[in-house]
Short mmCIF file of C-alpha atoms in Angstrom, two decimals:
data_model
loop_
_atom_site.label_atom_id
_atom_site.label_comp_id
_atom_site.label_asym_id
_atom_site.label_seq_id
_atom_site.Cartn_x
_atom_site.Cartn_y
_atom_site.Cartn_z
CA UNK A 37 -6.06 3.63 -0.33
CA UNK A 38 -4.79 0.09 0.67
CA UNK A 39 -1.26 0.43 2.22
CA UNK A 40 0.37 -2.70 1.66
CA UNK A 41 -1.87 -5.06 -1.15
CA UNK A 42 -1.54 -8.54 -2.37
CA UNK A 43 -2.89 -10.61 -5.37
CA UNK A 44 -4.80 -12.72 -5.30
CA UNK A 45 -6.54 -12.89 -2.24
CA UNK A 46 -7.14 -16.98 -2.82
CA UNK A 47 -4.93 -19.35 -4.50
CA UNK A 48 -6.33 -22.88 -5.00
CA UNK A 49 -3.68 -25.29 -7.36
CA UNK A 50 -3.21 -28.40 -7.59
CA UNK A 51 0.43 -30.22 -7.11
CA UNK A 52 3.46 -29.70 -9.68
CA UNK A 53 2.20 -26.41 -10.54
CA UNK A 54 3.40 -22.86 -10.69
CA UNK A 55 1.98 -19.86 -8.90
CA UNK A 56 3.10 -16.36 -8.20
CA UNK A 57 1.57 -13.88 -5.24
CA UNK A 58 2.09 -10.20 -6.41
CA UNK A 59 2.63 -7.25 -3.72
CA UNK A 60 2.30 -3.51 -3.48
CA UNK A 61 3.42 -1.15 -1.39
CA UNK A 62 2.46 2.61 -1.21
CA UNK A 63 3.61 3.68 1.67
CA UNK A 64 7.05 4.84 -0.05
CA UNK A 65 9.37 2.09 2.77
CA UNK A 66 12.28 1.10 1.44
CA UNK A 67 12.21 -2.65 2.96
CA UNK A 68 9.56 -5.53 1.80
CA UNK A 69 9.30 -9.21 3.14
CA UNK A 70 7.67 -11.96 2.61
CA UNK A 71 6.61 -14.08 5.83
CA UNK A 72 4.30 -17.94 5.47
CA UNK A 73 1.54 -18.42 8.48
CA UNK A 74 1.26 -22.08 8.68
CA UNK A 75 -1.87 -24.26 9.87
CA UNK A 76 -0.82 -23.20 13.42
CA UNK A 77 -0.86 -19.76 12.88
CA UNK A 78 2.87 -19.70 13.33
CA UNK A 79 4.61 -16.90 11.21
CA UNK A 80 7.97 -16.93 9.57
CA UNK A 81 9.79 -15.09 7.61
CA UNK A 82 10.89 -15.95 4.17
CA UNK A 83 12.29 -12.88 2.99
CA UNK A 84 13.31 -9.52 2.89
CA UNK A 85 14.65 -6.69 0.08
CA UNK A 86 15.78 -3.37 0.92
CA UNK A 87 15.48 -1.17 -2.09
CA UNK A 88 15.57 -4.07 -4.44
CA UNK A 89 17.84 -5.88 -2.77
CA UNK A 90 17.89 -9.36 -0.98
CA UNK A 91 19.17 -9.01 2.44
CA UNK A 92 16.99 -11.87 4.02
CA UNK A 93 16.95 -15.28 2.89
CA UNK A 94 15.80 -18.07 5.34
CA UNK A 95 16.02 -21.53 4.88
CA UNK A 96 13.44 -22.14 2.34
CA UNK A 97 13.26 -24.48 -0.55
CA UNK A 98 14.76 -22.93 -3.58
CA UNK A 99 11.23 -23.11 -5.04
CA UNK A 100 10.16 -20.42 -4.12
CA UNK A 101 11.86 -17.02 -5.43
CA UNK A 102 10.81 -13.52 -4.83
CA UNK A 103 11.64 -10.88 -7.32
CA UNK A 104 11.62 -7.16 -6.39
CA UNK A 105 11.60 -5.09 -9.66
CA UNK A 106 10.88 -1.86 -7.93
CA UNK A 107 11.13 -0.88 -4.13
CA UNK A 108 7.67 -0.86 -3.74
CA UNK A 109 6.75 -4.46 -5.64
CA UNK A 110 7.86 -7.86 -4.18
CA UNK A 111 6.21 -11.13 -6.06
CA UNK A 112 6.38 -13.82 -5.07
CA UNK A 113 6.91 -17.37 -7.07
CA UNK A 114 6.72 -20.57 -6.19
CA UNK A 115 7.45 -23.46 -8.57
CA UNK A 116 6.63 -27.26 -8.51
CA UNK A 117 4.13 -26.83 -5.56
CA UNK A 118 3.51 -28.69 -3.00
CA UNK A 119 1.01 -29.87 -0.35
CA UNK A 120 2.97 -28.83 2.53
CA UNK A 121 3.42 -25.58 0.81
CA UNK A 122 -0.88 -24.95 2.06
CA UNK A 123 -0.57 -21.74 4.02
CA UNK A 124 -1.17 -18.41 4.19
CA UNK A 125 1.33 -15.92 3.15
CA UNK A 126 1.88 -12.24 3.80
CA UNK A 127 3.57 -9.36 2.48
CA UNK A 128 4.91 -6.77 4.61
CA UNK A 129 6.87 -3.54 4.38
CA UNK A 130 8.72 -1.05 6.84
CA UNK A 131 10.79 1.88 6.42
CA UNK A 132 14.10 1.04 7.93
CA UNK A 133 14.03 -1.07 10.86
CA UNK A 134 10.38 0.28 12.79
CA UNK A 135 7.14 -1.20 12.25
CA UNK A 136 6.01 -3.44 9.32
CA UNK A 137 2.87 -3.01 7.87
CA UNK A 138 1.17 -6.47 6.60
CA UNK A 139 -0.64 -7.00 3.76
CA UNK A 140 -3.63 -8.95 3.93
CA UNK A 141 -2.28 -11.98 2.99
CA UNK A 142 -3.18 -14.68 0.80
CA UNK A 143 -4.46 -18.24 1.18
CA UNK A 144 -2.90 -20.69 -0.96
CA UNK A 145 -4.34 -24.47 -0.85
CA UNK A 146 -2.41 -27.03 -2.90
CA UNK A 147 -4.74 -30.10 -4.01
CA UNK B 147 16.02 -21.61 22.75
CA UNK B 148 12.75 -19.87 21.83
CA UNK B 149 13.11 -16.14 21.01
CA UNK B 150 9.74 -15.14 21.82
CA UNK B 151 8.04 -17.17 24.21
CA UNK B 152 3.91 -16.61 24.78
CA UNK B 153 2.86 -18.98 27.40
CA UNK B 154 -1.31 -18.04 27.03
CA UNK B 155 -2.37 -19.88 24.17
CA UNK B 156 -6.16 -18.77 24.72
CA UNK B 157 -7.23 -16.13 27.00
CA UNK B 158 -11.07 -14.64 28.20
CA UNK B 159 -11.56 -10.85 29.47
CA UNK B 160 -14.97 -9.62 30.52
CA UNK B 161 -15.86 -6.54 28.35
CA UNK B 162 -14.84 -3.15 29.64
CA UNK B 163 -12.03 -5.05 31.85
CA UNK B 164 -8.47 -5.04 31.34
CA UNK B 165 -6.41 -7.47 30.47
CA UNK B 166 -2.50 -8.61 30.18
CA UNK B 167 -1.29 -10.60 27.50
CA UNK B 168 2.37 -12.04 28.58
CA UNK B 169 5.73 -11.91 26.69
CA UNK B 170 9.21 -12.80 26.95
CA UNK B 171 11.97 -13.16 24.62
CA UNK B 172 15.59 -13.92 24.40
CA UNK B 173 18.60 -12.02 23.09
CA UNK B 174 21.98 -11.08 23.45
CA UNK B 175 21.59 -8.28 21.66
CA UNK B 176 21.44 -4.72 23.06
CA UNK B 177 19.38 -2.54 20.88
CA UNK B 178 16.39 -4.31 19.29
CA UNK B 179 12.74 -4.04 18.89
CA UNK B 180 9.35 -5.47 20.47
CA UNK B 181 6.00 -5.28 19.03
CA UNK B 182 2.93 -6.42 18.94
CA UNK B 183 0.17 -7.39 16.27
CA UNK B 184 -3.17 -8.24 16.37
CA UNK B 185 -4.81 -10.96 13.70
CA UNK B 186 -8.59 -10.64 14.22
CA UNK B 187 -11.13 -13.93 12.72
CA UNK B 188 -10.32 -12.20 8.74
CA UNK B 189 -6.98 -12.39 8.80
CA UNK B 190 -5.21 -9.77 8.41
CA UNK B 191 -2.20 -8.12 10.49
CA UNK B 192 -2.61 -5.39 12.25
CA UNK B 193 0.40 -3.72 13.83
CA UNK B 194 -0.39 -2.33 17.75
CA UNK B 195 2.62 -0.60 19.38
CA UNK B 196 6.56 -0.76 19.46
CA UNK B 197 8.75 -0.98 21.91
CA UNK B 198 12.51 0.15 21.76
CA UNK B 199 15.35 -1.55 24.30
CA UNK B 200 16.60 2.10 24.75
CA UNK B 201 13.24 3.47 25.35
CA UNK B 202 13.17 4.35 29.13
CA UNK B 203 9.42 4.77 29.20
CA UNK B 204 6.54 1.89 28.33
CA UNK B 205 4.88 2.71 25.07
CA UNK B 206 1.31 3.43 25.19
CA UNK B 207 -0.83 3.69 22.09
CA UNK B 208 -4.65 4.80 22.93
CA UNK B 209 -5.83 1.86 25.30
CA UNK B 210 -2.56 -0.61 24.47
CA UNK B 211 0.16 -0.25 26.24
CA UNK B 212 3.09 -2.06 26.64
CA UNK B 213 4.83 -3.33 30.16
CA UNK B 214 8.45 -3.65 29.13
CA UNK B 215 10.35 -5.00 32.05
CA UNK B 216 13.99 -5.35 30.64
CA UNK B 217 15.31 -7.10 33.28
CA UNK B 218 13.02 -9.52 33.04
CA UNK B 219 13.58 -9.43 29.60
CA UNK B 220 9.51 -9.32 29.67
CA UNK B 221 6.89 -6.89 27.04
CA UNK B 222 3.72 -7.64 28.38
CA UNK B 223 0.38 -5.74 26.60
CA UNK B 224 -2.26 -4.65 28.62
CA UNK B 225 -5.22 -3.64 26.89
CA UNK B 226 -7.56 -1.50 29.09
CA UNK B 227 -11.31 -1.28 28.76
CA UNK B 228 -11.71 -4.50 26.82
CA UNK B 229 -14.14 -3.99 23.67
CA UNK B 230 -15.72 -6.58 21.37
CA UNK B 231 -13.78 -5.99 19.09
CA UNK B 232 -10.76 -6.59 20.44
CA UNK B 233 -11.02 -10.51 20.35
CA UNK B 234 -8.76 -11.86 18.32
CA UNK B 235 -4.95 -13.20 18.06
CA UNK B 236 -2.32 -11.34 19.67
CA UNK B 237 1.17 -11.83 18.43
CA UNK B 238 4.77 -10.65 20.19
CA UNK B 239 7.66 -10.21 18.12
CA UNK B 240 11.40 -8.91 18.32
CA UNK B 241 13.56 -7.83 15.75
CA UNK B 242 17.40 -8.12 16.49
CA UNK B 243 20.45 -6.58 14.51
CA UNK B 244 18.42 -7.66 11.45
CA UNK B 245 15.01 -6.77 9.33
CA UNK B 246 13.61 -9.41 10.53
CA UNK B 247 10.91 -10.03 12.99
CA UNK B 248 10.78 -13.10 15.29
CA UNK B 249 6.87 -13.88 16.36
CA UNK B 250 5.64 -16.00 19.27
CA UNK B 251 2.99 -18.45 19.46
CA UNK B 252 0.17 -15.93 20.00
CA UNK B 253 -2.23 -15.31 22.67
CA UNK B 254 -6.30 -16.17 21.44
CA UNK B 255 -8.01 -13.41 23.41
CA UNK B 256 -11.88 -13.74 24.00
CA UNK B 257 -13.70 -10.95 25.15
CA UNK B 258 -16.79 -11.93 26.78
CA UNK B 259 -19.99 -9.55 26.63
#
């Protein structure tokens, strides 16, 4: 019974191409985010819907665009990627503002 | 100005010992958040304990606890009874008036047998 899931696991792709990162949530929280761990195991967050809608949306490259089509789905999708976009990126979800509850992340490698 | 500052980037602890992982952050704000996660060698995040500013007393959770020194605008973890198992990254983080968290650098804790 995972709580928070993501797909796929590994993402290898070369340059130029498009890629989306699916996540699932059933732990019924009404906030999802997406944060990027880069190289340095530094994490940031990307962004953040509460019940479907955007309320977090940090400087990142209009690339990439999450979609929420349900409260408990955020995907991810990245277009035209790139090298520096190599990193590993996690979904997350909380009920309100307490604790957020990471998915276990996926690896993406751009060739 | 960092939010979250972590000034151990790689720490050792002798098994069955305890150990404190340091902290500090940076706000303005009056009612936020501190936790911390832990990111063992497969990756995944795995949260530990919360904090709140209002909360008079340190949170514990089994052998974490947390050392919240608001003046000192500190949340230190101590981990008691080191295990094995508990080697692995150690991330602080603060939310503010938003969703958001803010993480630090992370602490690389070794437990040594």
């Amino acid at each position: 019974d995972t709580a928070v899931s993501q797909t796929p696991k590994y993402l290898v792709t070369q340059m130029g191409n498009d890629k989306s990162i699916k996540c699932e949530q059933n732990l019924g929280h009404d906030t999802m985010y997406w944060y990027k761990q880069d190289s340095k195991k530094f994490l940031k967050i990307m962004f953040s819907y509460n019940n479907k809608e955007l309320i977090i949306n940090e400087t990142v490259p209009n690339r990439f665009s999450p979609k929420s089509p349900d409260k408990a789905h955020l995907n991810l999708h990245i277009n035209s990627l790139e090298l520096g976009d190599s990193a590993v990126y996690f979904c997350a979800s909380s009920q309100d503002v307490y604790e957020q509850y990471f998915g276990p992340g996926t690896r993406l490698t751009v060739t | 100005a960092q939010k979250i500052t972590q000034t151990q980037p790689g720490m050792f602890v002798q098994e069955k010992e305890a150990v404190t992982l340091d902290c500090t952050y940076d706000t303005s704000d009056q009612s936020y958040g501190l936790f911390w996660y832990k990111q063992p060698s497969s990756g995944e995040m795995i949260f530990l304990i919360y904090q709140g500013s209002y909360d008079e007393q340190n949170a514990t959770e089994g052998r974490y606890s947390l050392n919240f020194q608001k003046a000192r605008k500190s949340a230190n973890l101590v981990i008691s009874a080191s295990q094995l198992g508990d080697s692995a990254m150690y991330f602080c983080a603060m939310r503010e008036f938003s969703y958001k968290l803010i993480f630090g650098s992370g602490t690389r804790l070794l437990v040594r047998p």
